[in-house]
Short mmCIF file of N, CA and C in Angstrom, two decimals:
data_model
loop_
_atom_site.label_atom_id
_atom_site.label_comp_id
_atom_site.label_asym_id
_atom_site.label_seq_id
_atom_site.Cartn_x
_atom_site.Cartn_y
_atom_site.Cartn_z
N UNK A 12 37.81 39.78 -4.74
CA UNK A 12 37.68 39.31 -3.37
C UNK A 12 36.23 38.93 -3.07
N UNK A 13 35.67 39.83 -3.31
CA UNK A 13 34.26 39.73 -3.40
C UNK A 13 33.58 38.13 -4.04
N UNK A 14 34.04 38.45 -5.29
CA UNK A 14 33.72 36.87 -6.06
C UNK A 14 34.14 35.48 -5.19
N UNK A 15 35.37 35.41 -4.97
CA UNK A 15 36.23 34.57 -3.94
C UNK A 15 35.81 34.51 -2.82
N UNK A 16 34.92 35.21 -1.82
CA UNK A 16 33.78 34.82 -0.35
C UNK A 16 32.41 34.40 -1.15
N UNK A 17 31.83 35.14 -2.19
CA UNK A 17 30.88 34.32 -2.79
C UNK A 17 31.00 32.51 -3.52
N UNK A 18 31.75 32.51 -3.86
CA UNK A 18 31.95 30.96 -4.54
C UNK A 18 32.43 30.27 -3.20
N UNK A 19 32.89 30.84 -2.06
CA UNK A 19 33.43 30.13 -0.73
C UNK A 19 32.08 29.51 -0.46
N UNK A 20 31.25 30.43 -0.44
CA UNK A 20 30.08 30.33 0.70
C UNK A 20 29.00 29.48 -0.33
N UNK A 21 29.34 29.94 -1.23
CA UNK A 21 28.23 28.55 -2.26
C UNK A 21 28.30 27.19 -1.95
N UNK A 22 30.04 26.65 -2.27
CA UNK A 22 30.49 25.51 -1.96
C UNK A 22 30.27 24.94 -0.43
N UNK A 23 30.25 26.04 0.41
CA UNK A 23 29.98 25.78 1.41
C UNK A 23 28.34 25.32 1.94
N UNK A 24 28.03 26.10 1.71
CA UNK A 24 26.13 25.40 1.70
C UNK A 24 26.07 24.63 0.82
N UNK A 25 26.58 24.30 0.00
CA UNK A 25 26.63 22.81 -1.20
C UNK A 25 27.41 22.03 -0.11
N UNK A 26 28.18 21.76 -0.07
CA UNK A 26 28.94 20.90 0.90
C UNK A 26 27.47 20.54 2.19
N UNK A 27 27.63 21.72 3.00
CA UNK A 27 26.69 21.07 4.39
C UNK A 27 25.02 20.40 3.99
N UNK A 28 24.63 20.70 2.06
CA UNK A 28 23.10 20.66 1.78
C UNK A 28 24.10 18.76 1.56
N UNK A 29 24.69 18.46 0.84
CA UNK A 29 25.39 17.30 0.38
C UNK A 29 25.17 16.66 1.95
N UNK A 30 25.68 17.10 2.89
CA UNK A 30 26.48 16.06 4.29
C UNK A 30 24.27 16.24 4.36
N UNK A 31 23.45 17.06 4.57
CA UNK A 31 22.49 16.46 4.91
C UNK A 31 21.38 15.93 4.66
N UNK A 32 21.73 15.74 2.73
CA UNK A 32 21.33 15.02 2.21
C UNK A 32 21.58 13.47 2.55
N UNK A 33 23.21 13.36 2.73
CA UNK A 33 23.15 11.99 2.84
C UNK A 33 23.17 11.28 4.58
N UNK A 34 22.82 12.47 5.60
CA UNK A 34 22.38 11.96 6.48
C UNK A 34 21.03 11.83 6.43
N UNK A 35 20.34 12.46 5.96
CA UNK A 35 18.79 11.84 5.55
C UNK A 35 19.16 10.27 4.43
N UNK A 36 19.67 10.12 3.76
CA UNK A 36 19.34 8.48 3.48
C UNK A 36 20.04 7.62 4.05
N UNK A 37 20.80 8.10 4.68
CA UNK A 37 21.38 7.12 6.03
C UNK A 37 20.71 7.07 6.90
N UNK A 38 20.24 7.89 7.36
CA UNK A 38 18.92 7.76 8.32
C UNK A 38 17.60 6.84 7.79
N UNK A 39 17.45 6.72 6.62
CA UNK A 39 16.47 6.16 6.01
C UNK A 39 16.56 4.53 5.85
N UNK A 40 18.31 4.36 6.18
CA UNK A 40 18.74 3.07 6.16
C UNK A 40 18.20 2.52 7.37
N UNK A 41 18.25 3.38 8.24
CA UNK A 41 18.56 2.68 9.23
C UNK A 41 16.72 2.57 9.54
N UNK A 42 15.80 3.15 8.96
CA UNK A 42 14.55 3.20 9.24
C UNK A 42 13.91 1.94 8.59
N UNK A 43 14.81 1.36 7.22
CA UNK A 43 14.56 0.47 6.55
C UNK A 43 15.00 -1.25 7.21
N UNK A 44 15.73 -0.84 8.08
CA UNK A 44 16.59 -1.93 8.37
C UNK A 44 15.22 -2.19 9.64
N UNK A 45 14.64 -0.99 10.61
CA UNK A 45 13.96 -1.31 11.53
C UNK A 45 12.74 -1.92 11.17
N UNK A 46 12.29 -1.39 9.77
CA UNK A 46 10.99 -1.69 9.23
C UNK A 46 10.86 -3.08 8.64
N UNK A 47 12.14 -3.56 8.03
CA UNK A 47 12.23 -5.17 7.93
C UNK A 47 12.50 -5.81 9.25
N UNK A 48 12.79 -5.68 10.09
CA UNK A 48 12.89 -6.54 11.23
C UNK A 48 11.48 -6.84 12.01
N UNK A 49 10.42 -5.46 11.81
CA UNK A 49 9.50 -5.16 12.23
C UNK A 49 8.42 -6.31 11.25
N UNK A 50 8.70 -6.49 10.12
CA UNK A 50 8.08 -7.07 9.36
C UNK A 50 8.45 -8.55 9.05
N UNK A 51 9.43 -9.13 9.97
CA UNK A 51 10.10 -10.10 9.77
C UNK A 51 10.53 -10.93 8.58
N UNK A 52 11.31 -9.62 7.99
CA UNK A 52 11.73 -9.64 6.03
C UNK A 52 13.26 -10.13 6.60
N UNK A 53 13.44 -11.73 6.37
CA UNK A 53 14.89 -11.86 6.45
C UNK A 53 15.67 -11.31 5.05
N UNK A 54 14.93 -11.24 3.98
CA UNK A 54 15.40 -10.69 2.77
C UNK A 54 15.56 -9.85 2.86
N UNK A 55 14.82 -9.14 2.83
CA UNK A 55 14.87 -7.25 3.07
C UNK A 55 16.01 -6.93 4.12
N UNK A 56 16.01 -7.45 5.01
CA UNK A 56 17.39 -6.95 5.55
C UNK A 56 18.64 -7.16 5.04
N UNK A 57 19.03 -8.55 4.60
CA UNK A 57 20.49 -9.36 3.70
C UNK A 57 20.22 -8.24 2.69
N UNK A 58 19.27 -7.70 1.97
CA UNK A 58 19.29 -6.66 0.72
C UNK A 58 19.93 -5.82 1.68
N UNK A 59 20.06 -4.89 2.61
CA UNK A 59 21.02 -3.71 2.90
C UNK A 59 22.32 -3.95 2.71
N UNK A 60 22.89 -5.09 2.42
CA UNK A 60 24.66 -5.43 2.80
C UNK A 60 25.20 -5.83 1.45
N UNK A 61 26.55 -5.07 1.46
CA UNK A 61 27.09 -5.40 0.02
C UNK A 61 27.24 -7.15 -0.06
N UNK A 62 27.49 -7.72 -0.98
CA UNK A 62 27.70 -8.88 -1.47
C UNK A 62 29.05 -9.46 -0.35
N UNK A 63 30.01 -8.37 -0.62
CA UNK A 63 31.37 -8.59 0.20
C UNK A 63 31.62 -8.24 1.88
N UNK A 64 30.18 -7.85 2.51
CA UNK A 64 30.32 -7.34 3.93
C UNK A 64 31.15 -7.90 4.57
N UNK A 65 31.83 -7.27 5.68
CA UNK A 65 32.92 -7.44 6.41
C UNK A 65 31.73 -7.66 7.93
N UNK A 66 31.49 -9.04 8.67
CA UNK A 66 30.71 -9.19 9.44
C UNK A 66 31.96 -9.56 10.74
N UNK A 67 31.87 -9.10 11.62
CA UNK A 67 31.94 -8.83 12.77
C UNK A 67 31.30 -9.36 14.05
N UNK A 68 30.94 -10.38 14.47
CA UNK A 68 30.12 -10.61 15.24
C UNK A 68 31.30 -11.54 16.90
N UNK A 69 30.80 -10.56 17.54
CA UNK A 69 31.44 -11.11 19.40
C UNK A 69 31.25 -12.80 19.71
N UNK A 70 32.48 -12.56 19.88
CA UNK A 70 33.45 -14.04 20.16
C UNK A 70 33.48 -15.24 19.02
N UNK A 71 33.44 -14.90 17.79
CA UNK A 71 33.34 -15.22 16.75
C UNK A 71 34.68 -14.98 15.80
N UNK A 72 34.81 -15.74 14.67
CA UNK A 72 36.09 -15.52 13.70
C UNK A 72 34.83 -14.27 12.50
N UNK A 73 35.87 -13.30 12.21
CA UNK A 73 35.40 -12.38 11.49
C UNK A 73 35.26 -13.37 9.84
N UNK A 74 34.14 -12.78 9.50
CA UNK A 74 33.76 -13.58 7.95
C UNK A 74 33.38 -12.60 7.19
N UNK A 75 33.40 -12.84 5.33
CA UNK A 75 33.04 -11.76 4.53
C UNK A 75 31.93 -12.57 4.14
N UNK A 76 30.81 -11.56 3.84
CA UNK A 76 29.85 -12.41 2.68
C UNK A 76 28.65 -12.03 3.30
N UNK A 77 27.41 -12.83 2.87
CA UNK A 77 26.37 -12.57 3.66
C UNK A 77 26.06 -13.55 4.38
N UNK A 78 26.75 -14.53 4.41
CA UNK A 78 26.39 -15.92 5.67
C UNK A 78 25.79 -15.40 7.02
N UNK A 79 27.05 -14.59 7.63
CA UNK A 79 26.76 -13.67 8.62
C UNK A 79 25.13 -13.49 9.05
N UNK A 80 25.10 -12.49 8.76
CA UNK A 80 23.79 -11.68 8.19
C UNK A 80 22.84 -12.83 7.93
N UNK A 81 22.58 -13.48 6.73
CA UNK A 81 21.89 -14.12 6.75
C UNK A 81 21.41 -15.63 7.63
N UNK A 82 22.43 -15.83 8.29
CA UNK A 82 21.87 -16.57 9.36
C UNK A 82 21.14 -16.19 10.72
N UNK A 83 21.95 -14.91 10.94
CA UNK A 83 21.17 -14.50 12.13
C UNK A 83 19.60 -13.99 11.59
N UNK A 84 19.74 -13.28 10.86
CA UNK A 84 18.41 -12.39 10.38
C UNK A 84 17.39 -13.88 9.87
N UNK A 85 17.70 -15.14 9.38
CA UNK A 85 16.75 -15.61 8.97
C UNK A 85 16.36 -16.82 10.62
N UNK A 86 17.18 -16.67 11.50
CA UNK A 86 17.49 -17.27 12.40
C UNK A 86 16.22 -16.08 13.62
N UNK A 87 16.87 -14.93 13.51
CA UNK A 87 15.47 -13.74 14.22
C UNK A 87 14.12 -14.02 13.41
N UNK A 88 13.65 -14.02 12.30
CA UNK A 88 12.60 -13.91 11.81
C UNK A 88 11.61 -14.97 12.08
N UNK A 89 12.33 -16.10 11.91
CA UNK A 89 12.21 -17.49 11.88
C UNK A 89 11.22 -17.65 13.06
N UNK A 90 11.75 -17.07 14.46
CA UNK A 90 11.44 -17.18 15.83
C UNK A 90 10.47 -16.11 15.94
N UNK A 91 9.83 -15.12 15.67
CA UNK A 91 9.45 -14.32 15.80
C UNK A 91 9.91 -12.98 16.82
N UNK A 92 11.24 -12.89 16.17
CA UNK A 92 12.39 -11.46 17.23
C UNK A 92 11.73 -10.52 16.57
N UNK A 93 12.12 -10.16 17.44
CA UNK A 93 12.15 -7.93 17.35
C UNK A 93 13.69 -7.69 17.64
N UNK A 94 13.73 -6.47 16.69
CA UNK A 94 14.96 -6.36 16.73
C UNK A 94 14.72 -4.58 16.28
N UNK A 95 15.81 -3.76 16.95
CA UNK A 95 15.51 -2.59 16.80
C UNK A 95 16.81 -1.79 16.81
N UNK A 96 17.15 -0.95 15.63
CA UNK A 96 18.60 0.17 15.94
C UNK A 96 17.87 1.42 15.82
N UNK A 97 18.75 2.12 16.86
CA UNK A 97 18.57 3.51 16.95
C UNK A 97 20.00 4.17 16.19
N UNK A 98 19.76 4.91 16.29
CA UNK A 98 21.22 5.84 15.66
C UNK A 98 21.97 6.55 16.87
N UNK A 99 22.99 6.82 17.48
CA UNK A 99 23.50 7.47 18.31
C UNK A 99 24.70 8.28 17.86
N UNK A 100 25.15 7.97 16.56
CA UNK A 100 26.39 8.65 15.98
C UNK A 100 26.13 8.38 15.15
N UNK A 101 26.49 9.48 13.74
CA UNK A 101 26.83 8.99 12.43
C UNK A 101 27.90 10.16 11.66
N UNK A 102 28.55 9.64 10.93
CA UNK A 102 29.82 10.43 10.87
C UNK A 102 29.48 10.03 8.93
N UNK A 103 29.74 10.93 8.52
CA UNK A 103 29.64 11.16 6.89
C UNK A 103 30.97 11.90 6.60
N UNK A 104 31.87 10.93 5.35
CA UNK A 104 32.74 11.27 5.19
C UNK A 104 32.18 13.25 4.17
N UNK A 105 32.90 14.23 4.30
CA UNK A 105 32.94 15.17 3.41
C UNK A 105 32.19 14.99 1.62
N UNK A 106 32.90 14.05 1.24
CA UNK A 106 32.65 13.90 0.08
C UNK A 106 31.63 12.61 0.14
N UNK A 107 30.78 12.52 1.44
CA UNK A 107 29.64 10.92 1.27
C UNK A 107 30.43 10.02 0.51
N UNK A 108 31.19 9.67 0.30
CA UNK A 108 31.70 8.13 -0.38
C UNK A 108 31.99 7.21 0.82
N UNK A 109 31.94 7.33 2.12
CA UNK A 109 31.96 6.41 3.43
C UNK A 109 31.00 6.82 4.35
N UNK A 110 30.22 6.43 5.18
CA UNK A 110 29.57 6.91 6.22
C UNK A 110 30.25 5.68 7.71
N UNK A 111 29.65 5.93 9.05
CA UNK A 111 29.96 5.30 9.92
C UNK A 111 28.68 6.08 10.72
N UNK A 112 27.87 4.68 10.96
CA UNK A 112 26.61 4.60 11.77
C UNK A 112 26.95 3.94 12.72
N UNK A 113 26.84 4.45 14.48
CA UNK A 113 26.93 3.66 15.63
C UNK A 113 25.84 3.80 16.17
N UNK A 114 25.13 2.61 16.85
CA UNK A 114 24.05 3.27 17.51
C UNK A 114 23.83 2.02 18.58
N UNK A 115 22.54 2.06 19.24
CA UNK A 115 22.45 1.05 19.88
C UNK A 115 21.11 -0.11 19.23
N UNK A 116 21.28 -1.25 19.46
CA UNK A 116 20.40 -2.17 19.23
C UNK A 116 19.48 -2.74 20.79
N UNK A 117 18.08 -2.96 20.38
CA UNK A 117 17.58 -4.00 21.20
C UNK A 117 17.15 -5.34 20.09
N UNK A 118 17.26 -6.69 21.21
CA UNK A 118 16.65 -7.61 20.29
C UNK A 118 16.14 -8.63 21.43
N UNK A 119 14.73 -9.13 21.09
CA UNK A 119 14.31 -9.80 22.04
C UNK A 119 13.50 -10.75 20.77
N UNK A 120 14.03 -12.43 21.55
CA UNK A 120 13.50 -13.75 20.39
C UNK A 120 13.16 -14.18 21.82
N UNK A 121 11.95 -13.94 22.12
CA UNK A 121 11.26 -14.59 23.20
C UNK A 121 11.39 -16.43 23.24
N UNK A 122 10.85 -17.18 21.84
CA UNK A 122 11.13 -18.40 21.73
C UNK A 122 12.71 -19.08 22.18
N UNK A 123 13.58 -18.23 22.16
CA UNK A 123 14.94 -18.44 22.30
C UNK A 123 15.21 -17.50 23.70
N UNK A 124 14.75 -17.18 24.62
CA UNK A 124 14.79 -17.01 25.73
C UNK A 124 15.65 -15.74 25.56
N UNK A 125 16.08 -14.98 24.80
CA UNK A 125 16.89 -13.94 24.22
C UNK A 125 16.21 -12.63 24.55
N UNK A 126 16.89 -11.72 25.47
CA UNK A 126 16.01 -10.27 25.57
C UNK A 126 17.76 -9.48 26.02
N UNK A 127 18.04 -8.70 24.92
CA UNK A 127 19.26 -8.49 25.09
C UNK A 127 19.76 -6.79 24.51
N UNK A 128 20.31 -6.32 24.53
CA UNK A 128 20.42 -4.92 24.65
C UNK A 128 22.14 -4.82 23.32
N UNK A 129 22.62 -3.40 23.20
CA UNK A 129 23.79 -4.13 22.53
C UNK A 129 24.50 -2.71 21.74
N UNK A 130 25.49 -3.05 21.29
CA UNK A 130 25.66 -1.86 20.32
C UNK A 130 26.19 -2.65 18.55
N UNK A 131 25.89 -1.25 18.08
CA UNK A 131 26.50 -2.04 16.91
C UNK A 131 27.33 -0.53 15.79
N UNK A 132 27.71 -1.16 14.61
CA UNK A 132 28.96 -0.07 13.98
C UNK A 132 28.76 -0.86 12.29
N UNK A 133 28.13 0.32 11.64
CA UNK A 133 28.41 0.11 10.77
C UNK A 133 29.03 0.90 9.72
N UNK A 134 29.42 0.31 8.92
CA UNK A 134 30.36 1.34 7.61
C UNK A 134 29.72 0.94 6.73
N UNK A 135 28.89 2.17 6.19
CA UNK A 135 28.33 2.06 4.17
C UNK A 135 29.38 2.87 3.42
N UNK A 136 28.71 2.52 2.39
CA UNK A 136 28.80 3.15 0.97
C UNK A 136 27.77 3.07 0.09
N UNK A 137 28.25 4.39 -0.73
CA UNK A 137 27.34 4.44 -1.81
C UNK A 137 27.00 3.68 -2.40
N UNK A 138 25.81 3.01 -2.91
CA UNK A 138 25.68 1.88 -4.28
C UNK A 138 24.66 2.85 -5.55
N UNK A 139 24.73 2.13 -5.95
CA UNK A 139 23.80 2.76 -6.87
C UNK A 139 22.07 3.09 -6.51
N UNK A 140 21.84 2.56 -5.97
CA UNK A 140 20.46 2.26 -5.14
C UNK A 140 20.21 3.15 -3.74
N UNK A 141 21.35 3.87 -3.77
CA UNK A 141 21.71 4.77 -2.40
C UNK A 141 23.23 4.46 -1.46
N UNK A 142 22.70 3.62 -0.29
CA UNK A 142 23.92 2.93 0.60
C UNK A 142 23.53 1.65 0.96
N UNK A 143 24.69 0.76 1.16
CA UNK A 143 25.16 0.20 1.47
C UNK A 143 26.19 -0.43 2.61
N UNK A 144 25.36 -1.77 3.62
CA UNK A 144 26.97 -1.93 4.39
C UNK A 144 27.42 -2.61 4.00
N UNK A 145 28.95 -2.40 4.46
CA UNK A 145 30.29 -2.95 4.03
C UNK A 145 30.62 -3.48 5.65
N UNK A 146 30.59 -3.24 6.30
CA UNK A 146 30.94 -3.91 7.41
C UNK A 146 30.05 -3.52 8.52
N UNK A 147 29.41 -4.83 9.57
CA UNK A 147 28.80 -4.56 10.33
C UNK A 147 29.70 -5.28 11.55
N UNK A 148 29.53 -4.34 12.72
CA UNK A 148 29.89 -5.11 13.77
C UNK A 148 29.34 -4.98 15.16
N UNK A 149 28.95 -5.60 15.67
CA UNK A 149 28.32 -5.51 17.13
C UNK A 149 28.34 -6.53 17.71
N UNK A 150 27.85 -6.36 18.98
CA UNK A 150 28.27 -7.29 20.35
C UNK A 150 26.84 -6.87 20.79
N UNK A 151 26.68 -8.34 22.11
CA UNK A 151 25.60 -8.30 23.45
C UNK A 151 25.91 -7.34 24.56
N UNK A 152 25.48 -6.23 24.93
CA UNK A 152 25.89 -5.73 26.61
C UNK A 152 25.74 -6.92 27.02
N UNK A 153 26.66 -7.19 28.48
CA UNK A 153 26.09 -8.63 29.29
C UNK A 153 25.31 -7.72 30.18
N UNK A 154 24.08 -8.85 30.76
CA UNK A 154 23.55 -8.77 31.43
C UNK A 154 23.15 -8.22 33.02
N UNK A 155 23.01 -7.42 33.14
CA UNK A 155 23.10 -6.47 34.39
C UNK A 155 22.58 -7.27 35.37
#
């Protein structure tokens, strides 16, 4: 019995050291994603998204690929945007093979008259390199 609460409680702090391991490099994603926007790396950002992302974007037909992504991000840089996510939720599957990051975005492209607020949702996965998104999706708050 004894043995059987010890191997419980191992797996168990292995399990919660695992979930906050990989909320620290999910968190790191999302520090990476702010630090290319900050740096106006349209590359560096299209590098966070799998090859096959599932893009999402309001009042739009849903598309796979990095078109998405890479038009807006080379479309922000281009202009000189700021663009910023915070984290407000993140949900890590048990076994880290899925995560789900919600948080909120600001993005302001002054040249494009754009100062806009927003949320967004993403789903990674593991890659070899750490994580990966697989699908991003977000919308504009309208305007108050």
């Amino acid at each position: 019995m004894k043995l059987s609460l010890s191997i419980a409680a191992l797996l168990l702090s292995a399990t919660v050291a695992f979930g906050d391991t990989a909320k620290a490099s999910l968190t790191a994603i999302n520090d990476s994603f702010n630090a290319a926007a900050a740096a106006s790396d349209a590359e560096a950002l299209i590098n966070l998204y799998a090859e096959d992302t599932l893009w999402i974007e309001q009042g739009k037909p849903v598309s796979q690929g990095l078109s998405g992504p890479r038009q807006l991000f080379e479309f922000v840089t281009a202009n000189a945007g700021k663009v910023t996510h915070t984290i407000d939720h993140l949900f890590v599957a048990d076994d880290a093979t899925l995560a789900v990051m919600i948080g909120s975005v600001d993005a302001v492209v002054e040249s494009a008259g754009m100062d806009a607020t927003g949320t967004y949702l993403f789903v990674l996965q593991p890659d070899d390199e750490g994580w990966e998104i697989v699908t991003d999706m977000w919308h504009q708050h309208a305007p108050e």
